[in-house]
Rosetta silent file (secondary structure, phi, psi, omega in degrees, C-alpha in Angstrom):
SEQUENCE: XXXXXXXXXXXXXXXXXXXXXXXXXXXXXXXXXXXXXXXXXXXXXXXXXXXXXXXXXXXXXXXXXXXXXXXXXXXXXXXXXXXXXXXXXXXXXXXXXXXXXXXXXXXXXXXXXXXXXXXXXXXXXXXXXXXXXXXXXXXXXXXXXXXXXXXXXXXXXXXXXXXXXXXXXXXXXXXXXXXXXXXXXXXXXXXXXXXXXXXXXXXXXXXXXXXXXXXXXXXXXXXXXXXX
SCORE:     score description
SCORE:     0.000 S_00000001
   1 L     0.000  -34.305  178.443   20.345    9.627  -37.593 S_00000001
   2 H   -63.007  -38.125  178.726   17.547    7.256  -36.608 S_00000001
   3 H   -65.552  -38.653  178.408   18.762    7.304  -33.018 S_00000001
   4 H   -64.986  -42.344  178.466   18.746   11.084  -32.979 S_00000001
   5 H   -64.198  -41.220  178.390   15.183   11.178  -34.311 S_00000001
   6 H   -64.111  -40.110  178.755   14.050    8.633  -31.732 S_00000001
   7 H   -63.960  -42.820  178.367   15.680   10.639  -28.944 S_00000001
   8 H   -63.426  -41.145  178.674   13.964   13.825  -30.124 S_00000001
   9 H   -61.711  -45.478 -179.185   10.647   11.960  -30.336 S_00000001
  10 H   -62.841  -46.111 -178.742   10.997   10.579  -26.811 S_00000001
  11 H   -63.902  -44.085 -178.429   11.937   13.949  -25.312 S_00000001
  12 H   -64.328  -44.879 -179.979    9.128   15.798  -27.107 S_00000001
  13 H   -67.247  -38.332  179.592    6.455   13.262  -26.106 S_00000001
  14 H   -65.442  -41.955  178.575    7.713   13.096  -22.515 S_00000001
  15 H   -65.441  -43.548 -179.605    7.628   16.893  -22.176 S_00000001
  16 H   -62.905  -48.186 -179.303    4.165   17.098  -23.712 S_00000001
  17 H   -63.953  -39.875  179.497    2.691   14.323  -21.526 S_00000001
  18 H   -64.500  -43.721  179.951    4.296   15.761  -18.379 S_00000001
  19 H   -63.693  -42.530 -179.603    2.984   19.262  -19.074 S_00000001
  20 H   -63.280  -47.804 -176.742   -0.545   17.982  -19.743 S_00000001
  21 H   -67.843  -32.083 -176.954   -0.677   15.830  -16.595 S_00000001
  22 H   -83.025  -45.244 -171.594    0.811   18.554  -14.396 S_00000001
  23 H   -86.738  -27.202 -177.747   -0.916   21.714  -15.630 S_00000001
  24 H   -61.017  -42.721  176.620   -4.385   20.410  -16.518 S_00000001
  25 H   -63.966  -22.781  177.889   -5.414   19.830  -12.847 S_00000001
  26 H   -76.405  -33.120  178.479   -4.328   23.417  -12.115 S_00000001
  27 H   -83.286  -39.691  179.725   -6.594   24.828  -14.837 S_00000001
  28 L  -105.993   82.386 -174.626   -9.482   22.411  -14.276 S_00000001
  29 L   -99.816  121.537  174.217   -9.679   22.487  -10.481 S_00000001
  30 L  -126.465  107.076 -176.414  -12.505   20.686   -8.689 S_00000001
  31 E   -94.822  135.088 -179.296  -12.020   20.668   -4.921 S_00000001
  32 E  -132.189  142.264 -178.853  -13.874   18.137   -2.760 S_00000001
  33 E   -67.208  143.282  177.041  -13.890   17.732    1.002 S_00000001
  34 H   -64.156  -20.609 -178.489  -11.944   14.830    2.465 S_00000001
  35 H   -69.053  -20.006 -178.984  -15.030   13.976    4.515 S_00000001
  36 H   -70.757  -35.096 -175.040  -16.762   12.723    1.373 S_00000001
  37 L   -73.866  145.865  177.676  -14.306    9.893    0.844 S_00000001
  38 L  -100.817    5.920 -177.511  -14.761    6.629    2.664 S_00000001
  39 L   -75.079  140.888  176.822  -11.120    5.575    2.379 S_00000001
  40 L   -74.716  -45.886  177.923   -9.184    4.966    5.576 S_00000001
  41 L   -92.015  111.469 -177.273   -5.849    5.862    3.987 S_00000001
  42 L  -102.063   17.188 -177.559   -6.156    9.328    2.487 S_00000001
  43 L   -71.008  -19.265 -178.869   -2.510    9.648    1.438 S_00000001
  44 L   -83.459   -8.308 -179.749   -3.388    9.117   -2.228 S_00000001
  45 L   -86.864  130.237 -174.321   -5.581   12.236   -2.354 S_00000001
  46 L  -102.169  126.447 -179.319   -3.744   15.305   -3.693 S_00000001
  47 L   -68.976  -57.118  167.968   -4.497   18.758   -2.307 S_00000001
  48 L    38.607   85.664  174.563   -2.950   20.585   -5.305 S_00000001
  49 L    72.588   17.211  177.127   -4.361   24.104   -5.481 S_00000001
  50 L  -119.309  155.337  179.315   -7.164   23.324   -3.013 S_00000001
  51 L   -68.586  170.528  179.631   -7.608   24.556    0.579 S_00000001
  52 L   -61.887  140.184 -178.855   -6.773   22.435    3.608 S_00000001
  53 L    85.278    1.580  179.082   -9.118   19.533    4.130 S_00000001
  54 E  -125.351  159.854  177.527   -9.942   19.341    0.420 S_00000001
  55 E  -130.621  152.156  177.874   -8.449   17.422   -2.496 S_00000001
  56 E   -85.024  119.267 -176.070   -8.162   18.109   -6.213 S_00000001
  57 H   -60.940  -52.019 -177.493  -10.215   15.524   -8.092 S_00000001
  58 H   -68.598  -37.449  176.793   -8.244   15.591  -11.334 S_00000001
  59 H   -63.447  -36.693  176.991   -4.917   15.848   -9.524 S_00000001
  60 H   -64.780  -38.054  179.378   -5.796   12.768   -7.491 S_00000001
  61 H   -74.406  -31.755 -176.395   -6.526   10.814  -10.648 S_00000001
  62 H   -85.024  -34.874 -171.966   -3.401   12.026  -12.471 S_00000001
  63 L   -98.626   34.277  173.625   -0.802   11.840   -9.699 S_00000001
  64 L  -137.941  151.590  177.011   -1.347    8.209   -8.746 S_00000001
  65 L   -59.199  139.702 -175.846   -0.413    4.978  -10.562 S_00000001
  66 H   -64.061  -45.340 -172.671   -3.188    3.919  -12.916 S_00000001
  67 H   -77.987  -51.469 -172.491   -3.304    0.254  -11.971 S_00000001
  68 H   -76.018  -37.200 -175.692   -2.674    0.064   -8.254 S_00000001
  69 H  -112.963  -46.022 -173.938   -4.463    3.236   -7.091 S_00000001
  70 H   -59.261  -48.344 -179.827   -6.305    4.787  -10.031 S_00000001
  71 H   -66.382  -37.334  177.662   -8.534    1.828  -10.854 S_00000001
  72 H   -63.670  -38.799  177.059   -9.310    1.218   -7.181 S_00000001
  73 H   -63.705  -42.806 -177.966  -10.411    4.839   -6.793 S_00000001
  74 H   -71.070  -37.069 -176.637  -12.673    4.600   -9.829 S_00000001
  75 H   -74.951  -42.115 -164.335  -14.123    1.204   -8.925 S_00000001
  76 H  -114.199  -13.053 -175.674  -14.754    1.570   -5.204 S_00000001
  77 L   -72.351  160.229 -179.769  -14.922    5.231   -4.193 S_00000001
  78 L   -62.207  153.311 -176.610  -18.150    6.960   -3.211 S_00000001
  79 L   -61.194  -29.618 -178.321  -20.247    8.521   -5.957 S_00000001
  80 L   -83.761   -2.995 -176.639  -19.584   12.040   -4.597 S_00000001
  81 L   -70.727  -35.220 -179.378  -15.791   11.648   -4.705 S_00000001
  82 L  -138.083  133.753  179.349  -15.491   12.518   -8.407 S_00000001
  83 L   -88.457  171.492 -174.902  -17.981   14.331  -10.616 S_00000001
  84 H   -65.322  -37.500  179.488  -18.850   13.455  -14.208 S_00000001
  85 H   -62.167  -42.994  177.708  -16.875   16.347  -15.700 S_00000001
  86 H   -62.862  -41.555  178.506  -13.676   15.250  -13.983 S_00000001
  87 H   -61.989  -42.888 -179.181  -14.215   11.680  -15.180 S_00000001
  88 H   -65.809  -42.829  179.599  -14.714   12.821  -18.765 S_00000001
  89 H   -65.069  -43.913  179.889  -11.628   15.055  -18.727 S_00000001
  90 H   -63.891  -45.748  179.806   -9.447   12.333  -17.179 S_00000001
  91 H   -63.737  -44.841 -179.091  -10.644    9.671  -19.613 S_00000001
  92 H   -66.244  -38.386  179.670  -10.268   11.891  -22.682 S_00000001
  93 H   -63.185  -49.807  179.332   -6.803   13.066  -21.596 S_00000001
  94 H   -67.778  -28.843  176.936   -5.440    9.569  -21.127 S_00000001
  95 H   -64.618  -46.427  179.206   -7.158    8.492  -24.343 S_00000001
  96 H   -64.638  -44.231  179.562   -5.308   11.166  -26.338 S_00000001
  97 H   -62.852  -38.391  178.730   -2.004   10.400  -24.599 S_00000001
  98 H   -64.178  -40.881  178.772   -2.438    6.693  -25.299 S_00000001
  99 H   -64.551  -33.115 -179.801   -3.027    7.371  -29.001 S_00000001
 100 H   -79.095  -38.042 -170.741    0.138    9.481  -29.128 S_00000001
 101 H   -91.026  -33.537 -178.386    2.431    7.254  -27.071 S_00000001
 102 L   -69.796  125.783 -176.467    1.407    3.730  -28.033 S_00000001
 103 L    92.895   -5.559  177.429    3.494    2.629  -30.983 S_00000001
 104 L   -87.670 -172.239  178.945    6.067    5.378  -30.500 S_00000001
 105 L   -71.552  -15.115  176.333    9.656    4.966  -29.304 S_00000001
 106 L   -82.558  130.600  179.821    8.397    5.227  -25.716 S_00000001
 107 L   -77.954  111.971 -179.536    7.488    1.853  -24.291 S_00000001
 108 L  -137.336  129.698  177.825    3.859    2.136  -23.149 S_00000001
 109 L   -77.151  172.180 -177.915    1.395   -0.645  -22.467 S_00000001
 110 L  -123.794  -16.122 -173.972   -2.221   -0.643  -23.515 S_00000001
 111 H   -67.788  -61.202 -178.534   -3.915   -3.034  -21.075 S_00000001
 112 H   -65.213  -45.249  178.203   -4.096   -0.917  -17.903 S_00000001
 113 H   -57.023  -39.639  179.068   -4.606    2.453  -19.688 S_00000001
 114 H   -67.853  -39.447  174.767   -7.604    1.094  -21.600 S_00000001
 115 H   -60.267  -41.613 -179.059   -9.142   -0.299  -18.411 S_00000001
 116 H   -66.644  -45.994 -179.633   -8.603    3.092  -16.770 S_00000001
 117 H   -63.021  -44.599  177.262  -10.054    5.083  -19.673 S_00000001
 118 H   -61.911  -37.040  177.494  -13.089    2.810  -19.864 S_00000001
 119 H   -64.738  -39.110  177.666  -13.588    3.150  -16.113 S_00000001
 120 H   -63.451  -46.380  179.253  -13.556    6.953  -16.421 S_00000001
 121 H   -64.359  -42.786 -179.278  -16.129    6.917  -19.194 S_00000001
 122 H   -65.677  -40.940  179.326  -18.319    4.383  -17.401 S_00000001
 123 H   -67.457  -39.950  176.915  -18.281    6.261  -14.107 S_00000001
 124 H   -61.842  -42.695  179.240  -19.092    9.546  -15.860 S_00000001
 125 H   -63.658  -42.235 -179.786  -22.004    7.884  -17.660 S_00000001
 126 H   -63.415  -42.148 -179.928  -23.318    6.364  -14.420 S_00000001
 127 H   -64.689  -42.330  178.642  -23.220    9.707  -12.603 S_00000001
 128 H   -65.421  -38.248  178.453  -25.043   11.444  -15.457 S_00000001
 129 H   -63.452  -44.505 -179.361  -27.666    8.695  -15.585 S_00000001
 130 H   -65.731  -33.077 -176.644  -28.357    8.992  -11.871 S_00000001
 131 H   -83.112  -33.764 -170.261  -28.625   12.774  -12.043 S_00000001
 132 H  -111.122  -18.356 -177.959  -30.634   13.198  -15.235 S_00000001
 133 L  -100.038  153.322  179.706  -32.646   10.011  -15.785 S_00000001
 134 L   -87.846   68.182  179.048  -35.742    8.971  -13.888 S_00000001
 135 L  -108.696  126.468 -177.789  -34.231    5.792  -12.496 S_00000001
 136 L   -85.013   98.425  176.870  -35.338    4.706   -9.048 S_00000001
 137 L  -124.203  121.337  179.813  -32.129    3.765   -7.239 S_00000001
 138 L   -65.285  154.228 -175.173  -32.069    3.881   -3.464 S_00000001
 139 H   -58.432  -39.029 -177.959  -29.308    5.899   -1.836 S_00000001
 140 H   -73.094  -11.431 -179.758  -27.594    2.848   -0.353 S_00000001
 141 H  -106.268   -1.245 -177.102  -27.467    1.231   -3.801 S_00000001
 142 H   -66.699  -39.601  179.064  -26.134    4.191   -5.785 S_00000001
 143 H   -64.229  -38.917  177.033  -22.502    3.314   -5.158 S_00000001
 144 H   -65.787  -36.595  177.378  -23.107   -0.243   -6.364 S_00000001
 145 H   -62.110  -46.421  179.988  -24.824    1.167   -9.462 S_00000001
 146 H   -66.185  -41.129  179.275  -21.822    3.378  -10.248 S_00000001
 147 H   -61.288  -41.531  179.641  -19.368    0.555   -9.571 S_00000001
 148 H   -63.546  -47.320  177.089  -21.204   -1.750  -11.988 S_00000001
 149 H   -58.243  -44.397 -176.323  -21.201    0.836  -14.763 S_00000001
 150 H   -62.946  -47.828 -177.345  -17.518    1.584  -14.152 S_00000001
 151 H   -67.417  -45.207 -177.831  -16.345   -2.028  -14.226 S_00000001
 152 H   -65.621  -41.082  178.066  -18.418   -3.097  -17.219 S_00000001
 153 H   -66.160  -36.508  178.120  -17.378   -0.064  -19.264 S_00000001
 154 H   -61.282  -46.784  178.897  -13.754   -0.666  -18.322 S_00000001
 155 H   -66.846  -39.683 -176.347  -13.910   -4.240  -19.601 S_00000001
 156 H   -64.053  -41.610 -178.878  -15.875   -3.276  -22.714 S_00000001
 157 H   -65.625  -43.335  178.425  -13.355   -0.687  -23.909 S_00000001
 158 H   -65.506  -40.935 -179.984  -10.433   -3.067  -23.529 S_00000001
 159 H   -66.321  -33.451  178.475  -12.350   -5.890  -25.189 S_00000001
 160 H   -67.495  -26.749  178.999  -13.269   -3.665  -28.115 S_00000001
 161 H   -92.107  -44.411 -176.568   -9.599   -2.991  -28.800 S_00000001
 162 H   -87.139  -24.646  179.455   -8.038   -6.345  -27.877 S_00000001
 163 L    58.185   44.879  174.932  -11.031   -8.529  -28.922 S_00000001
 164 L  -112.927  150.241 -174.056  -10.473  -11.171  -26.238 S_00000001
 165 L  -115.137  -78.116 -170.981  -13.319  -12.904  -24.402 S_00000001
 166 H   -63.177  -48.172 -175.840  -12.686  -15.658  -21.875 S_00000001
 167 H   -61.923  -43.551  179.799   -9.245  -14.594  -20.681 S_00000001
 168 H   -65.273  -40.153  178.076  -10.261  -10.961  -20.099 S_00000001
 169 H   -61.613  -44.624 -179.685  -13.414  -12.017  -18.253 S_00000001
 170 H   -66.562  -42.264  179.772  -11.457  -14.329  -15.961 S_00000001
 171 H   -60.893  -46.517 -178.743   -8.745  -11.731  -15.329 S_00000001
 172 H   -67.740  -40.732  179.975  -11.261   -9.047  -14.392 S_00000001
 173 H   -63.228  -41.479  178.488  -13.345  -11.355  -12.224 S_00000001
 174 H   -70.816  -31.976 -178.386  -10.261  -12.480  -10.293 S_00000001
 175 H   -70.212  -46.104 -176.691   -8.968   -8.898  -10.023 S_00000001
 176 H   -85.453  -19.155  177.486  -12.111   -7.351   -8.554 S_00000001
 177 L    72.420   25.900  179.032  -13.065  -10.447   -6.546 S_00000001
 178 L  -118.784  103.158 -173.910  -16.762  -10.305   -7.477 S_00000001
 179 H   -70.289  -31.997 -176.704  -17.859  -13.622   -8.927 S_00000001
 180 H   -75.367   -1.897  175.949  -21.397  -12.552   -9.861 S_00000001
 181 H   -87.361    1.531 -177.235  -19.957   -9.965  -12.292 S_00000001
 182 H   -63.665  -36.962  179.686  -18.835  -12.732  -14.633 S_00000001
 183 H   -68.125  -49.067  175.191  -22.065  -12.528  -16.650 S_00000001
 184 H   -59.351  -38.849  178.722  -21.947   -8.725  -17.247 S_00000001
 185 H   -63.043  -44.329 -178.552  -18.257   -8.996  -18.102 S_00000001
 186 H   -65.520  -42.905  178.789  -18.880  -11.786  -20.596 S_00000001
 187 H   -63.901  -41.996 -179.419  -21.801   -9.969  -22.251 S_00000001
 188 H   -64.836  -44.289  179.856  -19.787   -6.730  -22.473 S_00000001
 189 H   -66.267  -37.058  179.538  -16.746   -8.411  -24.017 S_00000001
 190 H   -64.934  -48.796 -179.600  -18.922  -10.310  -26.499 S_00000001
 191 H   -66.329  -37.206  179.329  -20.776   -7.216  -27.694 S_00000001
 192 H   -63.614  -40.658  178.733  -17.536   -5.181  -27.788 S_00000001
 193 H   -65.821  -44.731 -178.314  -15.877   -7.789  -30.002 S_00000001
 194 H   -65.334  -46.688 -178.868  -18.841   -8.022  -32.369 S_00000001
 195 H   -65.918  -42.722  179.674  -19.302   -4.257  -32.664 S_00000001
 196 H   -61.314  -41.818  178.814  -15.572   -3.612  -33.047 S_00000001
 197 H   -70.043  -36.374 -179.806  -15.248   -6.135  -35.843 S_00000001
 198 H   -69.716  -36.392 -176.727  -18.403   -4.864  -37.576 S_00000001
 199 H   -78.997  -47.431 -173.298  -17.325   -1.223  -37.444 S_00000001
 200 H   -97.765  -22.027  178.425  -13.613   -1.525  -38.246 S_00000001
 201 L    66.927   22.656 -179.356  -13.530   -4.870  -40.060 S_00000001
 202 L  -131.982  159.239  177.758  -10.154   -5.761  -38.548 S_00000001
 203 L   -73.585 -174.715 -178.840   -9.000   -8.104  -35.768 S_00000001
 204 L   -67.495  169.367 -175.007   -7.801   -6.967  -32.342 S_00000001
 205 H   -63.011  -37.549  179.691   -4.758   -4.789  -31.739 S_00000001
 206 H   -67.984  -38.366  176.576   -2.565   -7.710  -30.688 S_00000001
 207 H   -65.037  -39.144  178.572   -3.432   -9.644  -33.856 S_00000001
 208 H   -64.476  -41.611  179.061   -2.628   -6.590  -35.972 S_00000001
 209 H   -63.821  -42.297  178.237    0.749   -6.185  -34.256 S_00000001
 210 H   -62.839  -41.578  178.037    1.582   -9.852  -34.839 S_00000001
 211 H   -62.602  -40.322  179.034    0.636   -9.547  -38.525 S_00000001
 212 H   -66.066  -39.299  179.170    2.859   -6.477  -38.896 S_00000001
 213 H   -67.333  -39.960  178.546    5.777   -8.250  -37.232 S_00000001
 214 H   -63.940  -42.601  178.858    5.365  -11.305  -39.442 S_00000001
 215 H   -63.772  -41.268  178.794    5.294   -9.132  -42.570 S_00000001
 216 H   -64.669  -40.661  179.490    8.402   -7.253  -41.421 S_00000001
 217 H   -64.951  -44.035  178.677   10.196  -10.529  -40.683 S_00000001
 218 H   -64.453  -36.783  179.247    9.287  -11.987  -44.087 S_00000001
 219 H   -67.235  -40.704  177.861   10.407   -8.783  -45.784 S_00000001
 220 H   -64.390  -40.471  178.333   13.753   -8.875  -43.987 S_00000001
 221 H   -63.214  -38.407 -179.831   14.201  -12.503  -44.957 S_00000001
 222 H   -62.945  -45.199 -178.195   13.448  -11.648  -48.592 S_00000001
 223 H   -75.854  -18.445  179.287   16.058   -8.897  -48.758 S_00000001
 224 L   -91.035   -0.123  178.067   18.616  -11.001  -46.913 S_00000001
 225 L   -66.036  138.914  179.087   18.448  -13.841  -49.473 S_00000001
 226 L   -68.576  142.777 -179.850   21.760  -14.413  -51.246 S_00000001
 227 L   -91.099  121.386 -178.736   21.876  -13.271  -54.865 S_00000001
 228 L   -90.040    0.000    0.000   22.934  -16.034  -57.212 S_00000001
């Protein structure tokens, strides 16, 4: 019976996630001209309900792998490629899906999705700051401003959940290839760890999983003891 329940759970979650990822870009359509993008290879941009020469912002973010393409689009693309609303919808959607799928019978990681969700939130925040705040940023530096917000927010969200410092900083610095970002990454991970522990009063997600596994193992050992 447990296998039947797990199969039903997997099918229901897979159908729900597929429907959300497929139909949401059709309802929330934001078309942008291909001329805005600075990418040489435009094969990752999805037209999806947009006229020729345009791409669907949300469809482009949903119909590409999160790690190999999605993070690169969020980190390096021009500020006009995706608007703040699209970033917020994409981040919130993957956030909800992650909460539903992580820990279920479907095997889903948490490292890349959290980096992606944090990048969406950070990029949306950067775009809103540039549009609504009186910050003097020259046009040639706006993309660097957005990239910094995106990367730091991406690291901060993952650090707040995993509560790791040095290893995450080194991984991100080596991944993006920008050595001078080591200080913002370290500050973001430090504050994320402190705030996360102060708010929730619990260790990181990996520590919690290890504690649960140890308790389950000890419980199994207890019940498997021979009765004298």
